[in-house]
CSV table of C-alpha atoms in Angstrom, one decimal:
chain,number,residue,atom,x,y,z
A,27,UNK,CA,-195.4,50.4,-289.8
A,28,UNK,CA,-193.2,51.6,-293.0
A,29,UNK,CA,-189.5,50.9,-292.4
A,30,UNK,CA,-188.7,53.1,-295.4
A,31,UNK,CA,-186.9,56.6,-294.3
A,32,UNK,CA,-188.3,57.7,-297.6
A,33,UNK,CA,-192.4,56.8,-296.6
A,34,UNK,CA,-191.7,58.5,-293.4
A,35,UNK,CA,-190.5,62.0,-295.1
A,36,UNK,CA,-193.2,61.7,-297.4
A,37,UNK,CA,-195.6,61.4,-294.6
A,38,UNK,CA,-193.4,64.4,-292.4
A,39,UNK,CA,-194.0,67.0,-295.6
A,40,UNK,CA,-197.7,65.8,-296.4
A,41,UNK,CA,-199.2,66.7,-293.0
A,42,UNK,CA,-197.0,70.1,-292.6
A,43,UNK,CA,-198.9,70.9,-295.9
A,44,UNK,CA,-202.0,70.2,-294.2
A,45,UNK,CA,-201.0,71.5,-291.2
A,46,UNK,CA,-199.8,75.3,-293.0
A,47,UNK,CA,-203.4,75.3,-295.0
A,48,UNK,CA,-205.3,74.6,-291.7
A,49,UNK,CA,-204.1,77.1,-290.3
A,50,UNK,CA,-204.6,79.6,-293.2
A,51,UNK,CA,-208.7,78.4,-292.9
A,52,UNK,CA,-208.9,76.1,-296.1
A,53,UNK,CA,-211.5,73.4,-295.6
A,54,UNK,CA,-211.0,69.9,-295.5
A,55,UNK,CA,-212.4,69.7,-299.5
A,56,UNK,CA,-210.0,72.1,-300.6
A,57,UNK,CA,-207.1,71.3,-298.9
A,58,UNK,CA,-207.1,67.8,-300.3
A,59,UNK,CA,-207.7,68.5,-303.7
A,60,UNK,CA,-204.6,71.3,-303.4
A,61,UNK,CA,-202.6,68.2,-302.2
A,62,UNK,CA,-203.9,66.0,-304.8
A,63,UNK,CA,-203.5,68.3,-307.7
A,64,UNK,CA,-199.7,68.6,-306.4
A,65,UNK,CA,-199.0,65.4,-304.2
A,66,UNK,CA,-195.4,65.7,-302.7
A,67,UNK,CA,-195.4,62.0,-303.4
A,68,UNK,CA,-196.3,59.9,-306.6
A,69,UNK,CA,-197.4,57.2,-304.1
A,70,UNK,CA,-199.7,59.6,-302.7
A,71,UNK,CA,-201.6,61.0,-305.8
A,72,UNK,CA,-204.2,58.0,-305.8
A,73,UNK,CA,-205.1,57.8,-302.4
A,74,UNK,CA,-205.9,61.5,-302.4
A,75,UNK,CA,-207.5,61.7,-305.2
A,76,UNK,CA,-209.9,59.0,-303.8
A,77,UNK,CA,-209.9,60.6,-300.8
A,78,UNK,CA,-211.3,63.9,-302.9
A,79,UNK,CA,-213.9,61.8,-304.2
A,80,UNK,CA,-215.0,60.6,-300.9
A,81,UNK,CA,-215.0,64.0,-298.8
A,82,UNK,CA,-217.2,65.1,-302.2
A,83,UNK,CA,-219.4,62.3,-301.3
A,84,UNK,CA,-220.4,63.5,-297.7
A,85,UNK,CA,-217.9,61.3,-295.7
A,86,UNK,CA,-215.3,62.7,-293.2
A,87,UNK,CA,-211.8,63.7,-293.5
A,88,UNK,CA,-210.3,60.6,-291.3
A,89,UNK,CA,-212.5,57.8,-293.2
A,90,UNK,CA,-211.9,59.3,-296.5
A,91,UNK,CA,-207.8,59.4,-295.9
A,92,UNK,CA,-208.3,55.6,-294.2
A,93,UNK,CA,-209.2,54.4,-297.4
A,94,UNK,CA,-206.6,52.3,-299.7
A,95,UNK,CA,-205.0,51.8,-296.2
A,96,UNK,CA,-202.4,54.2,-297.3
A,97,UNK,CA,-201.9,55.5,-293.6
A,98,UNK,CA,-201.1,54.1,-290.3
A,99,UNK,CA,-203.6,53.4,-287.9
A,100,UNK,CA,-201.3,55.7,-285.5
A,101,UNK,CA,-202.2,58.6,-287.9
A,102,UNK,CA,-205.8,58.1,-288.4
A,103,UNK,CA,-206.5,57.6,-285.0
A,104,UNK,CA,-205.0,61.0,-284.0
A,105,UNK,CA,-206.8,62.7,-287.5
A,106,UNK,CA,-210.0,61.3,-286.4
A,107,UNK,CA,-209.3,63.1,-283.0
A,108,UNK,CA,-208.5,66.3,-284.1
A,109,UNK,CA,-211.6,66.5,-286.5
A,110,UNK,CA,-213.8,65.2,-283.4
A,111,UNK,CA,-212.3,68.2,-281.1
A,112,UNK,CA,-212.1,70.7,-284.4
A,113,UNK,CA,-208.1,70.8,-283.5
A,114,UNK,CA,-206.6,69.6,-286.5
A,115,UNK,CA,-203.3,71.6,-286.9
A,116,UNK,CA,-201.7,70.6,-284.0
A,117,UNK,CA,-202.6,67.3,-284.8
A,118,UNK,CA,-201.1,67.6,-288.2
A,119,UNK,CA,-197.8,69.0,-286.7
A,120,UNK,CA,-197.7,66.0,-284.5
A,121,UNK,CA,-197.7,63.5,-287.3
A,122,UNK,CA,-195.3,66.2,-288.9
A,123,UNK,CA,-192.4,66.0,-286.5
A,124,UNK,CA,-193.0,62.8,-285.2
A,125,UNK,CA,-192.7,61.0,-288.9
A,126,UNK,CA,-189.6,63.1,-289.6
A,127,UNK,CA,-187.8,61.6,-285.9
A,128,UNK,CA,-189.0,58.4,-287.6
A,129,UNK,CA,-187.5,58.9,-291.0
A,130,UNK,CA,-184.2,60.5,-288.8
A,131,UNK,CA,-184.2,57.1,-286.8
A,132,UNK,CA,-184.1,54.7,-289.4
A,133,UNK,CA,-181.5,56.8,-292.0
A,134,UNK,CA,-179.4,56.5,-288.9
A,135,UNK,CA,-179.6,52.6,-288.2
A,136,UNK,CA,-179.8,52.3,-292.4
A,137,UNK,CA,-176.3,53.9,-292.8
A,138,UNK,CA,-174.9,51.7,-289.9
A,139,UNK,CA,-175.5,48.8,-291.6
A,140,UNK,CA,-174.6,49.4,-295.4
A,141,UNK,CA,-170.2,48.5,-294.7
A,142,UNK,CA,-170.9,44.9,-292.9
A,143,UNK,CA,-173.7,44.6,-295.7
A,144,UNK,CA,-171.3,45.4,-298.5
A,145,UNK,CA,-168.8,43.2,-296.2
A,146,UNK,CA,-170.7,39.6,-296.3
A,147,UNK,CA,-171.6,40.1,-299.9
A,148,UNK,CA,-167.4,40.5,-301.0
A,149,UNK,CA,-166.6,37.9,-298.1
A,150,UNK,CA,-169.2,35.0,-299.4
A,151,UNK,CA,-168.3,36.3,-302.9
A,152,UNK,CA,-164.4,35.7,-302.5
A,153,UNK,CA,-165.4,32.2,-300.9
A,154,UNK,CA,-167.7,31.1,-303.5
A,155,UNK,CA,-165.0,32.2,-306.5
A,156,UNK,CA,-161.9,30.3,-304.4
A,157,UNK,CA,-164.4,26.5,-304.2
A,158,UNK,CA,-165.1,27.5,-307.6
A,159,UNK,CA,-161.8,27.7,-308.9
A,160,UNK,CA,-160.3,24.9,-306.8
A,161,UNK,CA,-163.3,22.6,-307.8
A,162,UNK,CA,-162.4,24.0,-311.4
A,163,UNK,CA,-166.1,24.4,-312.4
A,164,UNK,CA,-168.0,27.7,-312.5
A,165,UNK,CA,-171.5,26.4,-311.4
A,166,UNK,CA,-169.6,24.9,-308.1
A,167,UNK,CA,-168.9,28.6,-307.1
A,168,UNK,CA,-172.1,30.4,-308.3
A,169,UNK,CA,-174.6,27.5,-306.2
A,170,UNK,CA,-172.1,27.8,-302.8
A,171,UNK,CA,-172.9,31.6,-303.5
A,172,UNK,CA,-176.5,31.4,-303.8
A,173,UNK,CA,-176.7,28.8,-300.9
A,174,UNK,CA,-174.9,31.1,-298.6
A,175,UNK,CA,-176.6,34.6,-299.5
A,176,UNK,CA,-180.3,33.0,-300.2
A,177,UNK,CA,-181.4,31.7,-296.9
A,178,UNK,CA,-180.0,34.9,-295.9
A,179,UNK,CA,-182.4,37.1,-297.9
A,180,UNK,CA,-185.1,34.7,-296.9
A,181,UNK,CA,-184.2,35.7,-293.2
A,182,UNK,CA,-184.7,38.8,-293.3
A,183,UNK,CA,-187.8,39.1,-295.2
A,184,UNK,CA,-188.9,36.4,-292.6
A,185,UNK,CA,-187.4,39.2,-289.9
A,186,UNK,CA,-189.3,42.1,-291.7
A,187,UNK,CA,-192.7,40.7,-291.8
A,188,UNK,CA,-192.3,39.1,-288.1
A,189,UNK,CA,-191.9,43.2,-287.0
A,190,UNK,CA,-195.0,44.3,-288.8
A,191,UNK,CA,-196.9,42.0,-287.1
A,192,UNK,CA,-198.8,42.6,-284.0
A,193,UNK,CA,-198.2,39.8,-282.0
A,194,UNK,CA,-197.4,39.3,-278.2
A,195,UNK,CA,-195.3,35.9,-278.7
A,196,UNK,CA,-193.7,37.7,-281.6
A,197,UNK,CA,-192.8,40.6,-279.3
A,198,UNK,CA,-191.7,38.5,-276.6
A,199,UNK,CA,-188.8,36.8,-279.1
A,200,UNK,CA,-187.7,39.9,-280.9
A,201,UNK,CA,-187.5,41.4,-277.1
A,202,UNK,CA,-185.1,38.9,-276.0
A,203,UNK,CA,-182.6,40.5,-278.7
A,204,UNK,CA,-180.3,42.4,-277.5
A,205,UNK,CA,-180.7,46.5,-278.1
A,206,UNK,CA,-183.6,45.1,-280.9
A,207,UNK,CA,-186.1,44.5,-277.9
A,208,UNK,CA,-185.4,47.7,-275.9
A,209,UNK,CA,-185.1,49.6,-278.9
A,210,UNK,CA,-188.9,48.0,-280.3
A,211,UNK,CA,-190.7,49.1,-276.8
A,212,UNK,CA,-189.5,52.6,-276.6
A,213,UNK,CA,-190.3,53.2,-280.2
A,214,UNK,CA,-194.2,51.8,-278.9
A,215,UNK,CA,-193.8,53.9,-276.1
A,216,UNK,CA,-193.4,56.7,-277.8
A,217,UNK,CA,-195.8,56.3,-280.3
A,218,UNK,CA,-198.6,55.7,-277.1
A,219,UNK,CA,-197.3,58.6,-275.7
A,220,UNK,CA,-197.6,60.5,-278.8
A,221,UNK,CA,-200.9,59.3,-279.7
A,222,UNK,CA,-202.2,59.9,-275.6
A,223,UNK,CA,-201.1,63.6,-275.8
A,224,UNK,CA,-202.8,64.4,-279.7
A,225,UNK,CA,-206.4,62.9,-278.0
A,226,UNK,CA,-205.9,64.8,-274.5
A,227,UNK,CA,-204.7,68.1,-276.7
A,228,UNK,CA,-208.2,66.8,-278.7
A,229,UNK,CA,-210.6,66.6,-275.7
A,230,UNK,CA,-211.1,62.7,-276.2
A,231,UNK,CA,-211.8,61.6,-272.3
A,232,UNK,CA,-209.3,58.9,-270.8
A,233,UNK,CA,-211.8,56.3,-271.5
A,234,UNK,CA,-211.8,56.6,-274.8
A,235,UNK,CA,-208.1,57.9,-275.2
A,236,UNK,CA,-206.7,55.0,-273.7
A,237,UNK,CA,-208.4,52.6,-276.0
A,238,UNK,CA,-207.7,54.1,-278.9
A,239,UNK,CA,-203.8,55.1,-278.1
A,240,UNK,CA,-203.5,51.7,-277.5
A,241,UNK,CA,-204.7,50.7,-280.9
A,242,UNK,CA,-202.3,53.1,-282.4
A,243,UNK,CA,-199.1,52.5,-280.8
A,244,UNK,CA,-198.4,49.3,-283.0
A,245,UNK,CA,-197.5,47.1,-279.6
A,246,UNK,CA,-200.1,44.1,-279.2
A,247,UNK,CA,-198.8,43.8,-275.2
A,248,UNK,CA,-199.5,47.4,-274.8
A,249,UNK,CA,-202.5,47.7,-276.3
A,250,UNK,CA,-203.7,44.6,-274.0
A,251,UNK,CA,-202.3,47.0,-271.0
A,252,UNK,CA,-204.1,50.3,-272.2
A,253,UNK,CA,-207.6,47.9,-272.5
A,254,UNK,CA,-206.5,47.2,-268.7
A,255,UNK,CA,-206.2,51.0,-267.9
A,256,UNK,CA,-209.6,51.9,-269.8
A,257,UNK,CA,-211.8,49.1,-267.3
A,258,UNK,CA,-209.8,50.6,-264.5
A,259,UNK,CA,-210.8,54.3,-265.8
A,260,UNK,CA,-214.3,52.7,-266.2
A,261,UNK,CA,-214.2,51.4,-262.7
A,262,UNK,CA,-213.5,55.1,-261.3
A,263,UNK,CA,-210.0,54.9,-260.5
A,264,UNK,CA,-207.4,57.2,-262.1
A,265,UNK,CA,-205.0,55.7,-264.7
A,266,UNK,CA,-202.2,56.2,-262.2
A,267,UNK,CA,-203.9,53.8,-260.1
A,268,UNK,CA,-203.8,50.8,-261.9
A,269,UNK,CA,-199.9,51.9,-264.4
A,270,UNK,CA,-197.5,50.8,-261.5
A,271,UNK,CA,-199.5,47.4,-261.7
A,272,UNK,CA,-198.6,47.0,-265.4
A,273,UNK,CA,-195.5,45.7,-266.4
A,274,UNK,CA,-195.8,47.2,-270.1
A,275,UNK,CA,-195.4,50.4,-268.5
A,276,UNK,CA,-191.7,51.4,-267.0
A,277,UNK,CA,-191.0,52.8,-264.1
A,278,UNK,CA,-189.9,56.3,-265.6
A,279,UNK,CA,-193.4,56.7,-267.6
A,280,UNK,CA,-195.4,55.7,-264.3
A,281,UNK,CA,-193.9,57.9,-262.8
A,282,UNK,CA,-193.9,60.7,-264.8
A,283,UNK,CA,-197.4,60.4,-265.2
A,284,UNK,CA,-198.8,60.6,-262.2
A,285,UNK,CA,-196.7,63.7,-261.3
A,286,UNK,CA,-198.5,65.1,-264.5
A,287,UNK,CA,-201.6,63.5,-263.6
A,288,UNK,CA,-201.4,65.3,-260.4
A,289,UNK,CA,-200.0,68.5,-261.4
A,290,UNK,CA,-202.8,69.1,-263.9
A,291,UNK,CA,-199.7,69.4,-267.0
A,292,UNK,CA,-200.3,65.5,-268.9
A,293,UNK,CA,-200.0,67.5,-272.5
A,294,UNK,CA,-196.8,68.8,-271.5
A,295,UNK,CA,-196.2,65.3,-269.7
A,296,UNK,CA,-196.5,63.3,-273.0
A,297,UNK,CA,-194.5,65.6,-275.2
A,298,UNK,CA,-192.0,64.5,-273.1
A,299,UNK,CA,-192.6,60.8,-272.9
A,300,UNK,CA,-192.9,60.5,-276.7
A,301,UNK,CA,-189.4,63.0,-276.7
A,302,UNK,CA,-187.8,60.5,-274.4
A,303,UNK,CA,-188.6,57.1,-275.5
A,304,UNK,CA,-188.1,57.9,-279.5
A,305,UNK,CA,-184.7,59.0,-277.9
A,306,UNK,CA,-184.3,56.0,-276.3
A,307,UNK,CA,-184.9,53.7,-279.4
A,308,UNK,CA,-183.0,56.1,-281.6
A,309,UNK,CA,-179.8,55.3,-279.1
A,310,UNK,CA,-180.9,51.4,-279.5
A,311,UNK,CA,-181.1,51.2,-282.9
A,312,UNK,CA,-177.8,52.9,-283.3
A,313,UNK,CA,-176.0,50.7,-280.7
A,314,UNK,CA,-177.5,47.7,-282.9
A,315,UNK,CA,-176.0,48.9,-285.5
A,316,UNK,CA,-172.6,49.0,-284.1
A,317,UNK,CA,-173.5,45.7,-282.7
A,318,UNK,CA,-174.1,43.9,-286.3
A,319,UNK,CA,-170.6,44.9,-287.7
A,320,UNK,CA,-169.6,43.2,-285.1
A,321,UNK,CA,-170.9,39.7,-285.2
A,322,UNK,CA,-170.5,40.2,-289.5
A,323,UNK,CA,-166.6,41.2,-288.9
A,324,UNK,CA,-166.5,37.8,-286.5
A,325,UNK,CA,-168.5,35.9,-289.2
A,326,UNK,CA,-166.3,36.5,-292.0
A,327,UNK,CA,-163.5,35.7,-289.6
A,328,UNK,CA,-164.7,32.4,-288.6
A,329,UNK,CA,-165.4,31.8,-292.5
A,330,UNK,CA,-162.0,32.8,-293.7
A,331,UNK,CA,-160.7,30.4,-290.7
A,332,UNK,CA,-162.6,27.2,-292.1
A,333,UNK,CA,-161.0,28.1,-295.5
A,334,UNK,CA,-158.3,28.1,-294.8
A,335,UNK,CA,-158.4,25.0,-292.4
A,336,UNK,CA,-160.0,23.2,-295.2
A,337,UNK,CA,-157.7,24.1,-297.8
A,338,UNK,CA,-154.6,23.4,-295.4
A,339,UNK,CA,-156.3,19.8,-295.0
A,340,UNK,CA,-156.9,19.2,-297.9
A,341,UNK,CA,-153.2,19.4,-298.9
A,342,UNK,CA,-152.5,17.1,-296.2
A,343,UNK,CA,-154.7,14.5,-298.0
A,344,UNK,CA,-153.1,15.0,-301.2
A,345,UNK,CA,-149.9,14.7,-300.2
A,346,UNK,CA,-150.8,11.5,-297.9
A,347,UNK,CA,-152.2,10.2,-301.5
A,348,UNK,CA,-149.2,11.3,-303.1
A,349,UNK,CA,-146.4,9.4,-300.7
A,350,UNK,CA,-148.5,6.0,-301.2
């Protein structure tokens, strides 16, 4: 999972290429030595050219593009679908819009945090120039700087690589974070969904759709509960059957399942699943980002206070020193 706007673009104008030669008839061959010959990323030139090489070779158009683990397993999951049911265009438009809702999602949360970003970095610069000057020595103010801002850095690298994980008890903690958790589950809802309608669309039976949606969607406690749904699939029952039992799965997307499950209209029922829950995180992520200002504006509150605390105390001392 790429939390760069930019990868997510890239990946948005690289399948509506390959989605606009399908559908003028170019093979597989052709259409990815086009793309390679003109890659609409520099990243991108590599991998398809190895790709090229590999399609050449005999080997099909999903484990050719899965090499140099250049794409998501949500996309090659769906691309091995569509070349399994011969439906690759729809496929490709589905990666198309669904990585440009991601790219939209994250530009969104990204410009939301770049004032209280630019914020701490002035506030901790002010206070590490002020200890500096009053300790009179340069260093004094250049270490408090890089022992306020490091740690920081280090936290969110820390942050970053605990969210590409794929880990339940990982999950769990982010989840407890206010908008962060609700806003992580609908953006794994909506990939599941997303992924569920490309391998209906693609003729891939629930068995087998189940299991490999789960894979995709990036969520280790949903992938557990779409395992769960397969054996109940295997064991005859309908998937409705055993959702309501799952508490992965909301309410809303039980629900709206079995109607469609019923109603003989799931394709129609997932585009609006995977609508609604990248809705949902896109209104999360934003409300964090409202939320972080927040607690940064009260952080360099609280730090200005103890400044000026200090510095007030300080002045008591001296002037205790001074009258004895």
């Amino acid at each position: 999972m790429s939390f760069l706007p930019s990868s997510h673009t890239a990946k948005s104008h690289l399948y509506s290429q390959m989605a606009s030669m399908t559908a003028a008839g170019l093979p597989a061959r052709t259409m990815i030595e086009t793309l390679a010959a003109n890659p609409v990323s520099r990243a991108f030139g590599p991998p398809l050219r190895t790709a090229l090489v590999r399609i050449t070779q005999g080997e099909s158009l999903t484990l050719a593009l899965g090499a140099g683990n250049w794409l998501p397993d949500f996309d090659l999951h769906l691309i091995g679908a569509g070349e399994q049911s011969g439906g690759m265009e729809p496929v490709f438009r589905l990666l198309a819009d669904f990585h440009e809702s991601q790219a939209s999602m994250l530009r969104t949360f990204y410009a939301g945090l770049v004032y209280p970003t630019v914020l701490i970095h002035v506030g901790v610069s002010m206070l590490a120039l002020v200890l500096g000057v009053i300790a009179q020595n340069v260093w004094t103010g250049i270490f408090t700087l890089m022992g306020m801002l490091l740690p920081l850095y280090i936290f969110v690298v820390i942050v970053v690589l605990l969210l590409k994980s794929r880990n339940s008890f990982v999950e769990k903690i982010f989840g407890c974070v206010p908008f962060l958790g609700h806003g992580m589950r609908s953006q794994s809802l909506s990939r599941l969904s997303a992924a569920l309608g490309g391998l209906t669309q693609a003729g891939i039976p629930p068995i087998e759709s189940w299991l490999q949606a789960g894979k995709a969607c990036g969520s280790a406690s949903l992938m557990h509960a779409c395992e769960r749904v397969r054996n109940s699939v295997i064991q005859g029952h309908p998937p409705s059957f055993v959702l309501p039992t799952l508490s992965a799965f909301p309410s809303t997307f039980t629900n709206l399942y079995r109607t469609g499950e019923q109603s003989g209209t799931l394709d129609e029922t997932f585009i609006r699943l995977q609508k609604y829950y990248a809705e949902e995180g896109q209104r999360s992520l934003k409300q964090l980002s409202i939320l972080i200002p927040a607690l940064v504006y009260g952080l360099v509150v609280l730090g200005v206070a103890v400044l000026v605390i200090s510095l007030f105390l300080g002045y008591i001392r001296l002037l205790n020193d001074l009258m004895q």
